[in-house]
Amino acid sequence: MKKYVVYFTIAELCLVSYFLFEPAAAYNWGWNTLPNTFEQASVETLDSGYFDAIKFSKSQVDIFSAMGIPALSVAVGVGDKIVWSEARGYADIDQEITANTQTSFRIGSVSKAVTSVALAKLIDAVALNIEDKVTKYLPDYKYNDVTIKHLASHTSGIRNYDVCLCIPIFEYYSNDAYASVDEGLEMFVQDPLLFEPGTDFSYSSYNFTLLSAVLEKAVDDSFYELMKNEVFAPLEMHQTTFDFNDSIFTHRAEFYEVRYGEYKKSFEVDNSNKWAGGGIISTPTDLVKMGLSLLNKDFISRETFEIITTPVALNNGEINEQNYTLGWRKSEFGFDVIPDKVTVIHHGGTAVGSTALLLLVPDYQLTVAISMNRSVEDFPLFDLAKPIIGAFINQIMG
């Protein structure tokens, strides 16, 4: 009898361990041969005025396809219009559903840049000030010295994803549904800060979860309604919304892991604990619409644009280590077509089964966005984006 008790206990422990570590445990089975997905292509916009830049960019997409990508979508905007958008591959491999320019992808941390636009709208409306403390809006929380600026620039000291007393044990792979932003806060708000606010930089999506709770209080509405009313609807971002697990999205891609010419569907997650920092789905076309609205002068004021795109200094006067602004990074990129470096405002994002990148080039009124439905450990989309930007700069310069 004791022998069976031991066997049962071992089996029970194995079962519990499986669910605790399910993302890792399930990774090694269920793989299938990845088809040549890039035979499929859907082109929505092709501006003949940028024929040479588009032709070159399409050739770069051809090269990039060698990575093994289920679907890739690219959009480019110049001035006030989208001049090229194209999707290749399968939104759903098993169902043989081809991707098109309406296919939505998880955009991961590019969600932070989208959230920053809502923040900018509230700054313009004088609904808040970035120097306001969190406790002005959430008096019950203990982060007495944390400001909106600290949250949006990752200088608050709030920790990032960790292990938890949950199933699975990894917060990043959470599949728990949270009914509200406030519920999602409970995952981290009782934990001590990593450092005194403003004294250091530590990237954490939870900063934006708390920021979204502040924004809700500032407008007395849900974060979803704020984003819909202030960003998605005004900019006609029709394929952009939250990655709700309980809703059916006609154009949402399936999300995959890819290795050695094989693919499998990604682990099922619920992003309701991080809508603002990593839980939005969108298309490159919609992201370019947003980027163009920021570069043009009619959506937010130039003063506010400078506020959200200026790297934040620490208390000691030094700029934070990632040149992080309020929801963006600001970098100087070199291109062969011009002698001087070019300012690029950008944000990348990795999510479970998806990767995205959004770049703004203010000096040339240029916006580029790229998404694909596979996870990557490194971040290769810059390798595709930079030659595309260079080609369009070259043609813009004439």
CSV table of C-alpha atoms in Angstrom, one decimal:
chain,number,residue,atom,x,y,z
A,1,MET,CA,0.0,0.0,0.0
A,2,LYS,CA,2.8,2.4,0.9
A,3,LYS,CA,4.3,1.8,-2.5
A,4,TYR,CA,1.1,3.0,-4.2
A,5,VAL,CA,1.0,6.1,-2.0
A,6,VAL,CA,4.6,6.9,-3.0
A,7,TYR,CA,3.7,6.4,-6.7
A,8,PHE,CA,0.6,8.6,-6.4
A,9,THR,CA,2.6,11.3,-4.6
A,10,ILE,CA,5.3,11.3,-7.2
A,11,ALA,CA,2.7,11.5,-10.0
A,12,GLU,CA,0.9,14.3,-8.2
A,13,LEU,CA,4.2,16.3,-7.8
A,14,CYS,CA,5.0,15.7,-11.5
A,15,LEU,CA,1.6,17.0,-12.5
A,16,VAL,CA,1.9,20.1,-10.3
A,17,SER,CA,5.4,20.7,-11.6
A,18,TYR,CA,4.2,20.5,-15.1
A,19,PHE,CA,1.6,23.2,-14.6
A,20,LEU,CA,3.9,25.4,-12.7
A,21,PHE,CA,6.5,25.2,-15.4
A,22,GLU,CA,4.2,24.6,-18.3
A,23,PRO,CA,5.7,27.1,-20.8
A,24,ALA,CA,9.1,25.4,-20.5
A,25,ALA,CA,7.7,21.9,-20.1
A,26,ALA,CA,5.5,22.1,-23.2
A,27,TYR,CA,8.1,23.7,-25.4
A,28,ASN,CA,9.7,20.5,-26.7
A,29,TRP,CA,6.8,18.9,-28.3
A,30,GLY,CA,4.1,19.8,-30.9
A,31,TRP,CA,6.5,21.0,-33.6
A,32,ASN,CA,5.7,20.8,-37.3
A,33,THR,CA,7.6,21.6,-40.5
A,34,LEU,CA,7.3,25.3,-41.3
A,35,PRO,CA,6.0,25.8,-44.9
A,36,ASN,CA,7.4,28.3,-47.3
A,37,THR,CA,4.9,31.0,-46.2
A,38,PHE,CA,6.4,33.9,-48.1
A,39,GLU,CA,5.1,32.7,-51.4
A,40,GLN,CA,1.9,34.5,-50.2
A,41,ALA,CA,1.9,38.4,-50.5
A,42,SER,CA,-0.8,41.0,-50.1
A,43,VAL,CA,0.0,44.6,-51.1
A,44,GLU,CA,-2.4,47.4,-50.1
A,45,THR,CA,-0.7,50.6,-50.9
A,46,LEU,CA,1.9,51.3,-53.5
A,47,ASP,CA,2.7,54.9,-54.2
A,48,SER,CA,4.3,55.3,-57.6
A,49,GLY,CA,6.1,58.4,-56.3
A,50,TYR,CA,8.3,56.1,-54.2
A,51,PHE,CA,8.8,53.3,-56.7
A,52,ASP,CA,12.6,52.9,-56.2
A,53,ALA,CA,12.4,53.0,-52.4
A,54,ILE,CA,9.6,50.5,-52.4
A,55,LYS,CA,11.3,48.2,-54.9
A,56,PHE,CA,14.4,48.2,-52.8
A,57,SER,CA,12.4,47.6,-49.6
A,58,LYS,CA,10.6,44.7,-51.0
A,59,SER,CA,14.0,43.1,-51.9
A,60,GLN,CA,15.0,43.5,-48.2
A,61,VAL,CA,11.8,41.8,-47.2
A,62,ASP,CA,12.8,38.9,-49.5
A,63,ILE,CA,16.1,38.6,-47.8
A,64,PHE,CA,14.6,38.8,-44.3
A,65,SER,CA,12.2,36.0,-45.1
A,66,ALA,CA,15.1,33.6,-44.7
A,67,MET,CA,14.7,33.9,-40.9
A,68,GLY,CA,11.7,31.6,-41.1
A,69,ILE,CA,8.7,33.8,-40.3
A,70,PRO,CA,5.0,32.7,-40.5
A,71,ALA,CA,3.9,36.2,-41.5
A,72,LEU,CA,5.5,39.6,-41.8
A,73,SER,CA,3.8,42.9,-42.3
A,74,VAL,CA,5.4,46.3,-43.2
A,75,ALA,CA,4.0,49.8,-43.6
A,76,VAL,CA,5.7,53.1,-44.5
A,77,GLY,CA,4.3,56.6,-44.3
A,78,VAL,CA,5.7,59.9,-45.6
A,79,GLY,CA,4.3,63.3,-44.9
A,80,ASP,CA,0.6,62.8,-44.3
A,81,LYS,CA,-0.1,59.5,-46.1
A,82,ILE,CA,0.9,55.8,-46.1
A,83,VAL,CA,2.9,55.1,-49.3
A,84,TRP,CA,3.5,51.4,-48.9
A,85,SER,CA,2.0,48.6,-46.9
A,86,GLU,CA,2.5,44.9,-47.5
A,87,ALA,CA,2.0,41.6,-45.7
A,88,ARG,CA,3.4,38.2,-46.5
A,89,GLY,CA,2.9,34.7,-45.2
A,90,TYR,CA,0.3,33.0,-43.1
A,91,ALA,CA,-1.7,34.6,-40.4
A,92,ASP,CA,-2.8,31.0,-39.5
A,93,ILE,CA,-0.5,28.3,-40.9
A,94,ASP,CA,-2.8,25.3,-40.1
A,95,GLN,CA,-5.9,26.9,-41.6
A,96,GLU,CA,-3.8,28.3,-44.5
A,97,ILE,CA,-5.1,31.8,-43.9
A,98,THR,CA,-2.9,34.3,-45.6
A,99,ALA,CA,-1.9,37.5,-43.9
A,100,ASN,CA,-2.9,40.8,-45.3
A,101,THR,CA,-2.4,44.4,-44.3
A,102,GLN,CA,-5.5,44.2,-42.0
A,103,THR,CA,-3.9,41.3,-40.0
A,104,SER,CA,-3.4,42.4,-36.4
A,105,PHE,CA,-0.3,41.3,-34.4
A,106,ARG,CA,0.6,41.5,-30.7
A,107,ILE,CA,2.9,44.6,-30.6
A,108,GLY,CA,4.4,43.9,-27.1
A,109,SER,CA,6.1,46.9,-25.7
A,110,VAL,CA,5.2,49.1,-28.7
A,111,SER,CA,2.1,49.3,-26.6
A,112,LYS,CA,4.0,51.8,-24.4
A,113,ALA,CA,4.4,54.2,-27.3
A,114,VAL,CA,0.7,53.9,-28.1
A,115,THR,CA,-0.1,54.6,-24.4
A,116,SER,CA,2.2,57.6,-24.5
A,117,VAL,CA,-0.1,59.2,-27.1
A,118,ALA,CA,-3.0,59.0,-24.7
A,119,LEU,CA,-0.7,60.5,-22.1
A,120,ALA,CA,0.1,63.3,-24.5
A,121,LYS,CA,-3.6,64.0,-25.2
A,122,LEU,CA,-4.2,64.4,-21.4
A,123,ILE,CA,-1.1,66.7,-21.1
A,124,ASP,CA,-2.6,68.9,-23.9
A,125,ALA,CA,-6.0,68.9,-22.2
A,126,VAL,CA,-4.3,69.8,-18.8
A,127,ALA,CA,-5.9,66.8,-17.3
A,128,LEU,CA,-2.7,66.0,-15.6
A,129,ASN,CA,1.0,67.0,-15.2
A,130,ILE,CA,3.9,64.6,-15.6
A,131,GLU,CA,5.3,65.9,-12.3
A,132,ASP,CA,2.2,64.8,-10.5
A,133,LYS,CA,2.7,62.1,-7.9
A,134,VAL,CA,0.9,58.8,-8.3
A,135,THR,CA,-0.7,59.3,-4.9
A,136,LYS,CA,-2.6,62.3,-6.2
A,137,TYR,CA,-4.7,59.9,-8.2
A,138,LEU,CA,-4.2,56.7,-6.2
A,139,PRO,CA,-3.9,57.8,-2.5
A,140,ASP,CA,-4.1,54.2,-1.2
A,141,TYR,CA,-0.9,53.1,-2.9
A,142,LYS,CA,2.4,53.4,-1.1
A,143,TYR,CA,4.7,54.8,-3.8
A,144,ASN,CA,4.7,58.3,-2.2
A,145,ASP,CA,7.6,59.8,-4.3
A,146,VAL,CA,6.8,58.2,-7.7
A,147,THR,CA,5.6,60.6,-10.3
A,148,ILE,CA,3.9,60.1,-13.7
A,149,LYS,CA,7.2,61.0,-15.3
A,150,HIS,CA,9.0,58.3,-13.3
A,151,LEU,CA,6.4,55.7,-14.5
A,152,ALA,CA,6.6,56.7,-18.2
A,153,SER,CA,10.4,56.7,-18.2
A,154,HIS,CA,11.1,53.6,-16.2
A,155,THR,CA,12.9,55.6,-13.5
A,156,SER,CA,10.4,54.7,-10.7
A,157,GLY,CA,12.1,51.7,-9.3
A,158,ILE,CA,9.2,49.4,-9.9
A,159,ARG,CA,10.3,45.8,-10.6
A,160,ASN,CA,9.7,43.9,-13.8
A,161,TYR,CA,8.3,40.4,-14.4
A,162,ASP,CA,9.3,37.8,-11.9
A,163,VAL,CA,8.2,34.4,-10.7
A,164,CYS,CA,5.0,34.2,-8.6
A,165,LEU,CA,2.8,32.0,-6.5
A,166,CYS,CA,0.7,31.3,-9.6
A,167,ILE,CA,0.2,28.8,-12.4
A,168,PRO,CA,2.4,29.0,-14.4
A,169,ILE,CA,5.0,30.3,-12.1
A,170,PHE,CA,6.3,32.9,-14.6
A,171,GLU,CA,4.5,36.3,-14.6
A,172,TYR,CA,5.4,36.9,-18.2
A,173,TYR,CA,3.4,33.9,-19.2
A,174,SER,CA,0.4,34.7,-17.0
A,175,ASN,CA,-2.9,33.3,-18.3
A,176,ASP,CA,-4.9,34.7,-15.4
A,177,ALA,CA,-7.7,37.1,-16.5
A,178,TYR,CA,-7.9,40.4,-14.6
A,179,ALA,CA,-11.2,42.2,-14.7
A,180,SER,CA,-9.7,45.6,-14.3
A,181,VAL,CA,-6.5,47.6,-14.3
A,182,ASP,CA,-6.7,47.9,-10.5
A,183,GLU,CA,-6.8,44.1,-10.2
A,184,GLY,CA,-3.7,43.8,-12.3
A,185,LEU,CA,-1.8,46.1,-9.9
A,186,GLU,CA,-2.0,43.6,-7.1
A,187,MET,CA,0.7,41.5,-8.8
A,188,PHE,CA,3.4,44.0,-7.9
A,189,VAL,CA,2.3,47.1,-5.9
A,190,GLN,CA,3.1,45.6,-2.5
A,191,ASP,CA,6.7,45.0,-3.5
A,192,PRO,CA,9.5,47.4,-2.5
A,193,LEU,CA,11.0,49.7,-5.1
A,194,LEU,CA,14.4,48.7,-6.5
A,195,PHE,CA,15.8,52.2,-5.9
A,196,GLU,CA,14.7,55.7,-4.9
A,197,PRO,CA,12.6,57.2,-7.7
A,198,GLY,CA,14.6,59.2,-10.2
A,199,THR,CA,18.0,57.8,-9.1
A,200,ASP,CA,18.3,55.0,-11.7
A,201,PHE,CA,16.7,53.3,-14.7
A,202,SER,CA,15.1,49.9,-14.7
A,203,TYR,CA,12.8,48.9,-17.6
A,204,SER,CA,9.5,47.4,-16.4
A,205,SER,CA,6.1,47.0,-18.1
A,206,TYR,CA,4.5,47.3,-14.7
A,207,ASN,CA,5.4,51.0,-14.8
A,208,PHE,CA,2.8,51.3,-17.5
A,209,THR,CA,0.2,49.2,-15.7
A,210,LEU,CA,0.4,51.6,-12.8
A,211,LEU,CA,0.4,54.6,-15.3
A,212,SER,CA,-2.8,53.3,-16.9
A,213,ALA,CA,-4.4,53.3,-13.5
A,214,VAL,CA,-3.4,56.9,-13.0
A,215,LEU,CA,-4.8,57.8,-16.4
A,216,GLU,CA,-8.1,56.2,-15.6
A,217,LYS,CA,-8.4,58.3,-12.5
A,218,ALA,CA,-7.4,61.5,-14.4
A,219,VAL,CA,-10.3,61.0,-16.8
A,220,ASP,CA,-12.7,59.1,-14.6
A,221,ASP,CA,-13.1,56.4,-17.2
A,222,SER,CA,-11.6,53.0,-18.0
A,223,PHE,CA,-8.3,52.7,-19.7
A,224,TYR,CA,-9.8,50.9,-22.6
A,225,GLU,CA,-12.4,53.7,-23.2
A,226,LEU,CA,-9.6,56.3,-22.9
A,227,MET,CA,-7.5,54.6,-25.5
A,228,LYS,CA,-10.5,54.1,-27.8
A,229,ASN,CA,-11.8,57.7,-27.5
A,230,GLU,CA,-8.5,59.5,-27.5
A,231,VAL,CA,-6.3,57.4,-29.8
A,232,PHE,CA,-7.8,54.5,-31.7
A,233,ALA,CA,-11.0,56.2,-33.0
A,234,PRO,CA,-9.7,59.6,-33.8
A,235,LEU,CA,-6.8,58.2,-35.8
A,236,GLU,CA,-9.0,55.6,-37.5
A,237,MET,CA,-6.9,52.7,-36.1
A,238,HIS,CA,-9.6,50.2,-36.9
A,239,GLN,CA,-7.5,47.1,-36.4
A,240,THR,CA,-6.0,48.2,-33.0
A,241,THR,CA,-7.5,47.2,-29.7
A,242,PHE,CA,-6.6,45.3,-26.5
A,243,ASP,CA,-5.6,41.6,-26.8
A,244,PHE,CA,-8.8,40.3,-25.2
A,245,ASN,CA,-8.8,36.5,-24.8
A,246,ASP,CA,-12.6,36.3,-24.6
A,247,SER,CA,-13.2,38.1,-27.9
A,248,ILE,CA,-13.1,36.9,-31.5
A,249,PHE,CA,-10.9,38.9,-33.8
A,250,THR,CA,-11.5,38.3,-37.5
A,251,HIS,CA,-8.1,39.6,-38.5
A,252,ARG,CA,-5.9,38.6,-35.5
A,253,ALA,CA,-2.9,36.5,-36.4
A,254,GLU,CA,-2.1,33.2,-34.7
A,255,PHE,CA,1.2,33.4,-32.7
A,256,TYR,CA,4.1,31.1,-33.1
A,257,GLU,CA,7.4,29.9,-31.9
A,258,VAL,CA,9.9,28.9,-34.7
A,259,ARG,CA,13.1,26.9,-34.5
A,260,TYR,CA,15.2,25.0,-37.0
A,261,GLY,CA,12.6,25.1,-39.8
A,262,GLU,CA,9.8,24.0,-37.5
A,263,TYR,CA,6.9,25.9,-35.9
A,264,LYS,CA,4.4,25.5,-33.1
A,265,LYS,CA,1.7,27.7,-31.6
A,266,SER,CA,2.9,29.8,-28.7
A,267,PHE,CA,1.8,29.2,-25.2
A,268,GLU,CA,-1.6,30.7,-24.4
A,269,VAL,CA,-1.3,33.9,-22.3
A,270,ASP,CA,-3.6,36.5,-21.0
A,271,ASN,CA,-2.3,40.1,-21.2
A,272,SER,CA,-4.9,41.8,-19.0
A,273,ASN,CA,-2.2,42.5,-16.4
A,274,LYS,CA,-0.3,44.7,-18.8
A,275,TRP,CA,-2.6,46.3,-21.4
A,276,ALA,CA,-0.7,49.6,-21.4
A,277,GLY,CA,2.8,48.2,-21.5
A,278,GLY,CA,2.4,45.1,-23.6
A,279,GLY,CA,-1.2,44.1,-24.3
A,280,ILE,CA,-2.3,45.9,-27.5
A,281,ILE,CA,-2.7,44.3,-30.9
A,282,SER,CA,-2.4,46.4,-34.0
A,283,THR,CA,-1.2,46.5,-37.6
A,284,PRO,CA,1.8,48.3,-39.1
A,285,THR,CA,-0.6,50.4,-41.1
A,286,ASP,CA,-2.4,51.6,-37.9
A,287,LEU,CA,0.9,52.2,-36.2
A,288,VAL,CA,2.1,54.3,-39.1
A,289,LYS,CA,-1.2,56.3,-39.0
A,290,MET,CA,-0.4,57.1,-35.3
A,291,GLY,CA,3.3,57.9,-36.1
A,292,LEU,CA,2.3,60.3,-38.9
A,293,SER,CA,-0.2,62.0,-36.6
A,294,LEU,CA,2.6,62.7,-34.1
A,295,LEU,CA,5.0,64.1,-36.8
A,296,ASN,CA,2.3,66.4,-38.2
A,297,LYS,CA,1.1,69.3,-36.1
A,298,ASP,CA,-2.6,68.7,-35.7
A,299,PHE,CA,-3.0,65.9,-33.3
A,300,ILE,CA,-0.8,66.9,-30.3
A,301,SER,CA,0.9,70.2,-29.6
A,302,ARG,CA,4.6,70.6,-30.6
A,303,GLU,CA,5.4,71.3,-26.9
A,304,THR,CA,3.8,68.1,-25.8
A,305,PHE,CA,5.5,66.2,-28.6
A,306,GLU,CA,8.9,67.4,-27.3
A,307,ILE,CA,7.9,66.4,-23.7
A,308,ILE,CA,7.1,62.8,-24.6
A,309,THR,CA,10.1,62.4,-27.0
A,310,THR,CA,12.9,64.0,-24.9
A,311,PRO,CA,15.2,61.5,-23.0
A,312,VAL,CA,14.6,61.8,-19.3
A,313,ALA,CA,17.5,62.8,-17.0
A,314,LEU,CA,18.0,61.1,-13.6
A,315,ASN,CA,18.3,63.2,-10.4
A,316,ASN,CA,22.0,63.5,-10.9
A,317,GLY,CA,21.5,65.2,-14.3
A,318,GLU,CA,22.6,62.2,-16.4
A,319,ILE,CA,20.4,60.9,-19.2
A,320,ASN,CA,19.1,57.4,-18.4
A,321,GLU,CA,21.0,54.6,-19.9
A,322,GLN,CA,18.6,53.8,-22.7
A,323,ASN,CA,17.9,57.4,-23.8
A,324,TYR,CA,14.3,56.6,-22.8
A,325,THR,CA,11.7,59.3,-23.1
A,326,LEU,CA,8.1,59.0,-22.0
A,327,GLY,CA,7.2,55.8,-23.9
A,328,TRP,CA,9.9,55.9,-26.6
A,329,ARG,CA,13.6,55.7,-27.1
A,330,LYS,CA,15.5,58.4,-29.0
A,331,SER,CA,18.6,57.4,-31.0
A,332,GLU,CA,21.0,58.7,-33.7
A,333,PHE,CA,21.3,56.3,-36.6
A,334,GLY,CA,23.7,56.5,-39.5
A,335,PHE,CA,22.7,55.9,-43.1
A,336,ASP,CA,25.0,55.5,-46.2
A,337,VAL,CA,22.8,58.0,-48.2
A,338,ILE,CA,23.6,61.0,-46.0
A,339,PRO,CA,26.8,62.0,-44.1
A,340,ASP,CA,25.2,63.0,-40.8
A,341,LYS,CA,23.4,60.8,-38.3
A,342,VAL,CA,19.6,61.0,-38.2
A,343,THR,CA,17.4,61.3,-35.1
A,344,VAL,CA,15.0,58.3,-34.9
A,345,ILE,CA,12.3,58.0,-32.2
A,346,HIS,CA,11.4,54.4,-31.8
A,347,HIS,CA,10.1,51.5,-29.7
A,348,GLY,CA,10.3,47.8,-30.2
A,349,GLY,CA,8.2,45.1,-28.7
A,350,THR,CA,8.4,41.3,-28.1
A,351,ALA,CA,5.4,39.4,-27.0
A,352,VAL,CA,4.5,35.7,-26.7
A,353,GLY,CA,4.5,34.7,-30.4
A,354,SER,CA,5.0,38.1,-31.9
A,355,THR,CA,7.5,40.9,-32.5
A,356,ALA,CA,7.0,44.5,-33.6
A,357,LEU,CA,8.9,47.8,-34.2
A,358,LEU,CA,7.8,51.4,-34.8
A,359,LEU,CA,10.1,54.2,-35.9
A,360,LEU,CA,9.6,57.9,-36.5
A,361,VAL,CA,12.1,60.0,-38.4
A,362,PRO,CA,11.0,63.6,-37.7
A,363,ASP,CA,13.5,65.3,-40.1
A,364,TYR,CA,12.0,63.5,-43.0
A,365,GLN,CA,8.4,63.2,-41.9
A,366,LEU,CA,8.9,59.4,-42.2
A,367,THR,CA,7.3,56.6,-40.2
A,368,VAL,CA,8.0,52.8,-40.5
A,369,ALA,CA,6.3,49.9,-38.7
A,370,ILE,CA,7.0,46.2,-38.9
A,371,SER,CA,5.3,43.2,-37.2
A,372,MET,CA,5.7,39.5,-37.4
A,373,ASN,CA,3.9,36.6,-35.6
A,374,ARG,CA,6.9,34.8,-34.1
A,375,SER,CA,8.9,35.3,-30.9
A,376,VAL,CA,12.6,36.1,-31.0
A,377,GLU,CA,15.2,36.2,-28.3
A,378,ASP,CA,17.2,38.9,-30.0
A,379,PHE,CA,15.7,41.8,-31.9
A,380,PRO,CA,16.2,41.5,-35.7
A,381,LEU,CA,13.6,43.9,-37.0
A,382,PHE,CA,16.1,46.8,-36.9
A,383,ASP,CA,18.1,44.9,-39.6
A,384,LEU,CA,15.1,45.3,-41.9
A,385,ALA,CA,13.9,48.7,-40.8
A,386,LYS,CA,17.2,50.6,-41.2
A,387,PRO,CA,17.7,49.9,-44.9
A,388,ILE,CA,14.1,50.7,-45.6
A,389,ILE,CA,14.5,54.0,-43.8
A,390,GLY,CA,17.7,54.7,-45.8
A,391,ALA,CA,16.0,54.0,-49.1
A,392,PHE,CA,13.1,56.3,-48.4
A,393,ILE,CA,15.4,59.1,-47.1
A,394,ASN,CA,17.3,58.8,-50.3
A,395,GLN,CA,14.2,59.2,-52.4
A,396,ILE,CA,12.7,61.9,-50.3
A,397,MET,CA,16.0,63.9,-50.8
A,398,GLY,CA,15.5,63.4,-54.5
